[in-house]
Coordinates of C-alpha atoms and ligand atoms in Angstrom, one line a residue:
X27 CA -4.7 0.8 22.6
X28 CA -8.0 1.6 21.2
X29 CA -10.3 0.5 24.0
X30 CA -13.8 0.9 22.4
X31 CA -12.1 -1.4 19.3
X32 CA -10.6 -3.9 21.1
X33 CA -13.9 -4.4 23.3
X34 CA -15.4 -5.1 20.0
X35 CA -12.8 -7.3 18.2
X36 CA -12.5 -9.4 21.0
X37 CA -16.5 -10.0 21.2
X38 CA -15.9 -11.5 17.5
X39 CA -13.2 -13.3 18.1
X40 CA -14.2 -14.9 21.3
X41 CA -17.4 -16.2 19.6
X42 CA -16.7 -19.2 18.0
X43 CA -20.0 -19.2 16.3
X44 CA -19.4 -16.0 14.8
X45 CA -18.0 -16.5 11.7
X46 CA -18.5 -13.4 9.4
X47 CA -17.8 -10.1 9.7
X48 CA -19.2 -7.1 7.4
X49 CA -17.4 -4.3 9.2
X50 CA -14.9 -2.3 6.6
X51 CA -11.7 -2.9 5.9
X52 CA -9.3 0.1 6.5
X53 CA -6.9 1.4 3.8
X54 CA -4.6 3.8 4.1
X55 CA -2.3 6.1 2.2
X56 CA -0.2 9.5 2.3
X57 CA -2.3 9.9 -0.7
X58 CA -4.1 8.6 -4.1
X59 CA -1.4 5.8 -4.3
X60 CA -2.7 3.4 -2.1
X61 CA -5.5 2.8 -4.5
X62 CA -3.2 1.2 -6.7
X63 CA -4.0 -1.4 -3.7
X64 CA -7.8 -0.7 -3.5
X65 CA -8.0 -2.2 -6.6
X66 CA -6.4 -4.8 -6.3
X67 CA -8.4 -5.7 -3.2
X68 CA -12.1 -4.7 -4.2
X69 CA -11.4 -7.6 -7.2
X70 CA -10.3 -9.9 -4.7
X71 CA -12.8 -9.5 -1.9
X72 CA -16.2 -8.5 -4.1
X73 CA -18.1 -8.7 -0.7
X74 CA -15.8 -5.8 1.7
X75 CA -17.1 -3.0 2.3
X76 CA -13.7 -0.5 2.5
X77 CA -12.9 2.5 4.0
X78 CA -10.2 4.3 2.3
X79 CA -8.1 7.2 4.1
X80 CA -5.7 9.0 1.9
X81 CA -4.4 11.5 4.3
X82 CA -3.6 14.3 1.4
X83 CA -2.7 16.8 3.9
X84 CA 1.0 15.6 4.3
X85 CA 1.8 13.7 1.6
X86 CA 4.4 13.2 0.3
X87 CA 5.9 11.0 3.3
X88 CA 8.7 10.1 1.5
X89 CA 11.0 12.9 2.2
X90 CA 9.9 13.5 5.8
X91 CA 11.5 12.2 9.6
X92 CA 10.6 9.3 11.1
X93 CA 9.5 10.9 13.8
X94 CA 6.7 12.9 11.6
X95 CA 5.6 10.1 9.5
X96 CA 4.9 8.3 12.8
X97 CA 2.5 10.6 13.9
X98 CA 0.8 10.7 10.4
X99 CA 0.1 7.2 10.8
X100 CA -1.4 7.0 14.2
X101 CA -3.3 9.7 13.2
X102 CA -4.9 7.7 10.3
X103 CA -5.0 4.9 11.9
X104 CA -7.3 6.4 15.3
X105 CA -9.6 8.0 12.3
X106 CA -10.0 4.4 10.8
X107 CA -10.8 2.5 13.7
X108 CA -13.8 5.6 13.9
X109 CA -15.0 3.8 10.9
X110 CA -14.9 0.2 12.8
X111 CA -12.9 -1.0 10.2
X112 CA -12.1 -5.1 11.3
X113 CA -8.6 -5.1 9.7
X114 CA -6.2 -2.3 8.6
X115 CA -4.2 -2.6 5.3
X116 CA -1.6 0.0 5.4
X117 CA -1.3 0.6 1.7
X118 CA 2.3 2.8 2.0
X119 CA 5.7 1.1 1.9
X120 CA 7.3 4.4 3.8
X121 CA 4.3 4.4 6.5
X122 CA 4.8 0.2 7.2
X123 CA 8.8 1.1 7.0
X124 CA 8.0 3.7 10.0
X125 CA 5.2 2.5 12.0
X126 CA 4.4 -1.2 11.2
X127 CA 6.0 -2.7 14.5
X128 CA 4.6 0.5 16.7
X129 CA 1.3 -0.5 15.1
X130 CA 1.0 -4.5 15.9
X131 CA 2.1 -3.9 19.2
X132 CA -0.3 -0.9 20.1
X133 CA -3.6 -2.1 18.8
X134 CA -5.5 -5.3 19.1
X135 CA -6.9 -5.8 15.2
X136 CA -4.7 -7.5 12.3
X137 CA -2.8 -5.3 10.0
X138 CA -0.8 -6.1 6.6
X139 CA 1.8 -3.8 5.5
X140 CA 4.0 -3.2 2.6
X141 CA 7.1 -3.5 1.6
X142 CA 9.6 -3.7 -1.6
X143 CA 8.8 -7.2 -3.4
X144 CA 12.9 -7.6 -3.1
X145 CA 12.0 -11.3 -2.4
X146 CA 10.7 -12.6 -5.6
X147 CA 12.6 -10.5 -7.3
X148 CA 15.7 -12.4 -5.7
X149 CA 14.3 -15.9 -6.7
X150 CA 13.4 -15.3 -10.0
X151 CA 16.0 -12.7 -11.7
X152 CA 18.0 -14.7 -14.0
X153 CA 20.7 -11.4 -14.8
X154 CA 21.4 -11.6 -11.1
X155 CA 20.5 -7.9 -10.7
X156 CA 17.1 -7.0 -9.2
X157 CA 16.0 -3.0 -9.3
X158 CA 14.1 -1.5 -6.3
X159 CA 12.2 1.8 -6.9
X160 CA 11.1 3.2 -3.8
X161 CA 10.5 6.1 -1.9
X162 CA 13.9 7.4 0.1
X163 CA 12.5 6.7 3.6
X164 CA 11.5 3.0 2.6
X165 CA 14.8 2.5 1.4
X166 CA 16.9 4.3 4.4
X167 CA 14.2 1.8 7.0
X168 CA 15.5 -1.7 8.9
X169 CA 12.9 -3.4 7.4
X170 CA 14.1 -3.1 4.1
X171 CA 18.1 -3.7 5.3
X172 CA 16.9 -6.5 6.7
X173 CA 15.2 -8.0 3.6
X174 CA 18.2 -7.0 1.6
X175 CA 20.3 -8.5 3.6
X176 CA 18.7 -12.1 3.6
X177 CA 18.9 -11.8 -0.3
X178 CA 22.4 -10.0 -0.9
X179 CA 24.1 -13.5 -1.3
X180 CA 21.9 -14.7 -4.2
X181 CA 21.5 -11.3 -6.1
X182 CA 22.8 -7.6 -6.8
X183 CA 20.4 -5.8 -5.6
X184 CA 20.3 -1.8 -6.7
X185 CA 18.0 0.7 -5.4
X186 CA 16.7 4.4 -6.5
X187 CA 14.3 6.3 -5.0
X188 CA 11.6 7.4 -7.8
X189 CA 12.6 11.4 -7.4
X190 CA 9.3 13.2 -8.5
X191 CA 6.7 9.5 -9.4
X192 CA 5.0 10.8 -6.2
X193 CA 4.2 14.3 -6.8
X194 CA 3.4 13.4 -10.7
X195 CA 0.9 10.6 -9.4
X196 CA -1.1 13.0 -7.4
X197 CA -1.0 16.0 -9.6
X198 CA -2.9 13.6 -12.1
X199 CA -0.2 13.7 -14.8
X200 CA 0.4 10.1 -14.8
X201 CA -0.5 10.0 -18.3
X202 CA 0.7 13.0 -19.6
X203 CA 3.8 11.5 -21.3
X204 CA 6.0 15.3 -21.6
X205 CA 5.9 15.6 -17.6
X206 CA 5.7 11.6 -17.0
X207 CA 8.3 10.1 -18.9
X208 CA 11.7 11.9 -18.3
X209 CA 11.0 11.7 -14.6
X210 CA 10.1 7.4 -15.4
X211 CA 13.2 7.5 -17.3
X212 CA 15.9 8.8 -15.0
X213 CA 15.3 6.3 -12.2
X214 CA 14.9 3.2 -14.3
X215 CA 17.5 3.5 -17.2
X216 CA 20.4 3.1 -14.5
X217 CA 19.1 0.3 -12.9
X218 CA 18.8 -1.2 -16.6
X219 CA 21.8 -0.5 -17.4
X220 CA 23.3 -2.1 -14.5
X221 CA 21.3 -5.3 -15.9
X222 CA 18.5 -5.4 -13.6
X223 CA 15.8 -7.8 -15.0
X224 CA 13.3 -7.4 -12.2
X225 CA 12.0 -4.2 -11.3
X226 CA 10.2 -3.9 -8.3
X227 CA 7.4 -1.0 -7.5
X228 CA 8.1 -0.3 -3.5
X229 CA 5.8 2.3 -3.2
X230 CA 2.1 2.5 -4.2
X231 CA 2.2 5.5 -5.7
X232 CA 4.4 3.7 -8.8
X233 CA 2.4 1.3 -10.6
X234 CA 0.1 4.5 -11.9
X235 CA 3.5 5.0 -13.8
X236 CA 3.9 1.7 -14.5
X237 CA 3.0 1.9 -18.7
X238 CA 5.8 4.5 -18.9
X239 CA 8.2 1.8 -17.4
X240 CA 6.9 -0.7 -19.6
X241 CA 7.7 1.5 -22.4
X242 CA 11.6 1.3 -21.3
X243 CA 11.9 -1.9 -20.7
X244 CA 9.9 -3.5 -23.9
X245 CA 12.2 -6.0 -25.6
X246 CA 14.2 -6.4 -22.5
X247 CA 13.3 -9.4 -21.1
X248 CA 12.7 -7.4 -17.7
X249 CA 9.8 -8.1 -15.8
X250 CA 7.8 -5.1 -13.4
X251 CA 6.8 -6.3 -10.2
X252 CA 3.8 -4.6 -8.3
X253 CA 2.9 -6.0 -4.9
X254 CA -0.7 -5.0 -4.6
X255 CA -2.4 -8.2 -5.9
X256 CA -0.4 -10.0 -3.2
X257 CA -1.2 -8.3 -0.6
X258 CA -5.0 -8.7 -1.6
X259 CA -4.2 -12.6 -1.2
X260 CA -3.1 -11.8 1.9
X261 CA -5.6 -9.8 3.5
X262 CA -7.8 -12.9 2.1
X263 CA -6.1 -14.9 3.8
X264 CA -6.3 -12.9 7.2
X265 CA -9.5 -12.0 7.6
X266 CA -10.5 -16.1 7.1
X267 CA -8.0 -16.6 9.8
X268 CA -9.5 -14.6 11.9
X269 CA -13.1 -15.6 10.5
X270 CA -13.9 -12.4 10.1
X271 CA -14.8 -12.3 6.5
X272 CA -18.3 -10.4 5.2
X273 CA -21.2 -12.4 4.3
X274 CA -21.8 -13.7 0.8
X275 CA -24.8 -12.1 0.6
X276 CA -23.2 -8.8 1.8
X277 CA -23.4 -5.7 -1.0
X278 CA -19.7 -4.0 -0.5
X279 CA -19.9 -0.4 0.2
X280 CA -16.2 1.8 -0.4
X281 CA -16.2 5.1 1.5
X282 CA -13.4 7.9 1.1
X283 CA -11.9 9.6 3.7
X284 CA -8.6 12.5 3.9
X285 CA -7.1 15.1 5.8
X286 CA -7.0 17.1 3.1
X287 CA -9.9 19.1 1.9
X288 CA -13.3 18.2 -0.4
X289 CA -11.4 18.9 -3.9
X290 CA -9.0 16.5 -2.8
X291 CA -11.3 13.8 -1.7
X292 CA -13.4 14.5 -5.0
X293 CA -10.1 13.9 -7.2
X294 CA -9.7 10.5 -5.1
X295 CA -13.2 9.2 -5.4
X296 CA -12.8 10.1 -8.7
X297 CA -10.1 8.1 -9.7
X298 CA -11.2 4.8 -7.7
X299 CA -14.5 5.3 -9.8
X300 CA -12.1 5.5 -12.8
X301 CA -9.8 2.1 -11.4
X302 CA -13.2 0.6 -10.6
X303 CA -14.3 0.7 -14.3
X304 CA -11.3 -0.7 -15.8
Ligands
LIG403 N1 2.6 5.6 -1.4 C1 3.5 5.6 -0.4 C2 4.5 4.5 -0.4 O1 4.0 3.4 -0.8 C3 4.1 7.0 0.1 C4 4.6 7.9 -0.9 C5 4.9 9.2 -0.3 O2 4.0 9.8 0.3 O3 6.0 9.7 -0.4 O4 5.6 4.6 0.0

């Protein structure tokens, strides 16, 4: 438990009158991914300010223990709560897989994970065959066993991890088709040709591939599913819960942070100026 934090958390929350809150938001990432979420949640919530931590030092997660992503996350998570963030969106499918539990149970302030959209998927696919790209320790997790299993009776659902999306996303050759696409290509065209129709990015790291998926898929009838604007409805939703929203009148200030050294957070602020503009 994060005494200073909770001190402070429980001050707002105790106070009925208070009814706004312009303290960050905290997002984190292994890396540049998690912006795919930043987006998403700066159109949504024009007034929070947001603090985003790509750690950058040990990404990729995907491949690594448990035990090591755990620590990765506390980590990020003690270095948010410096920041005074009000509410933690942990913008990683493999570090909610890991840690989401450990997290809601060790500190006293409201966090949304993510994880692999397998549920619409199940409800709409009309083939009957949902595909789920995600990294390999978001697949291998209970959380995402679990999900499968409530949905197992209504569709076939596939799986493949996205071997290399991670490490082309934060290299910056997203859009440099000769590296992008053959590494696109061999995790999707299986699941297509198993007749998935639904194609769900479980890791934020994908949807900066997602034009080179489109490209596969065009005339297919198959639709791409990317979490992140639902999870901006849902930290919406939170923070008026918990009546900790900013102020109107409050002008949203977004802050980088990372492990990783000042080359690295000038290619991340870079590229949120870059999502910011489009
Ligand atoms: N972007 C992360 C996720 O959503 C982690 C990718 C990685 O570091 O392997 O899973």
């Amino acid at each position: 438990m994060n005494a200073r934090f909770r001190h402070k958390w429980s001050e707002g929350r105790d106070n009925q009158t208070m009814k706004t809150n312009n303290n960050p938001i905290g997002v984190f990432d292994s890396g540049i991914g998690g912006l795919s979420v930043w987006k998403e949640l700066r159109k949504a919530l024009p007034h929070e300010s947001v603090v985003y931590l790509a750690d950058g030092k040990n990404c990729p997660y995907g491949d690594k223990s448990a035990e090591e992503v755990e620590g990765f996350v506390l980590r990020a998570i003690e270095e948010l709560l410096r920041h005074n963030v009000k509410l933690i969106v942990v913008a990683c499918n493999t570090a909610t897989a890991v840690a989401i539990d450990l997290l809601r149970e060790k500190y006293d302030i409201p966090f949304v994970g993510m994880e692999p959209a397998v549920k619409p998927a199940a409800l709409t696919s009309e083939s009957g065959v949902i595909g789920i790209l995600a990294t390999r320790s978001s697949l291998q997790g209970d959380l995402f066993r679990n999900t499968c299993a409530k949905y197992a009776d209504k569709v076939k659902i596939l799986s493949a991890v996205g071997e290399g999306f991670v490490e082309c996303v934060e290299s910056g050759e997203e859009n440099d088709a000769e590296v992008a696409e053959p590494i696109v290509r061999r995790a999707v065209m299986p699941l297509l040709r198993e007749g998935a129709d639904k194609i769900v990015l479980g890791c934020t790291h994908y949807p900066f591939l997602a034009a080179h998926i489109e490209k596969l898929v065009e005339g297919r009838g198959v639709e791409i599913i990317n979490p992140a604007p639902a999870v901006a409805r849902r930290t919406a939703w939170l923070l008026s819960e918990y009546k900790i929203k900013a102020s109107e009148s409050h002008k949203a200030e977004y802050r980088f942070v990372t492990f990783a050294d000042d080359g690295y957070l000038a290619k991340i602020t870079d590229k949120a100026m870059q999502l910011a503009e489009m």
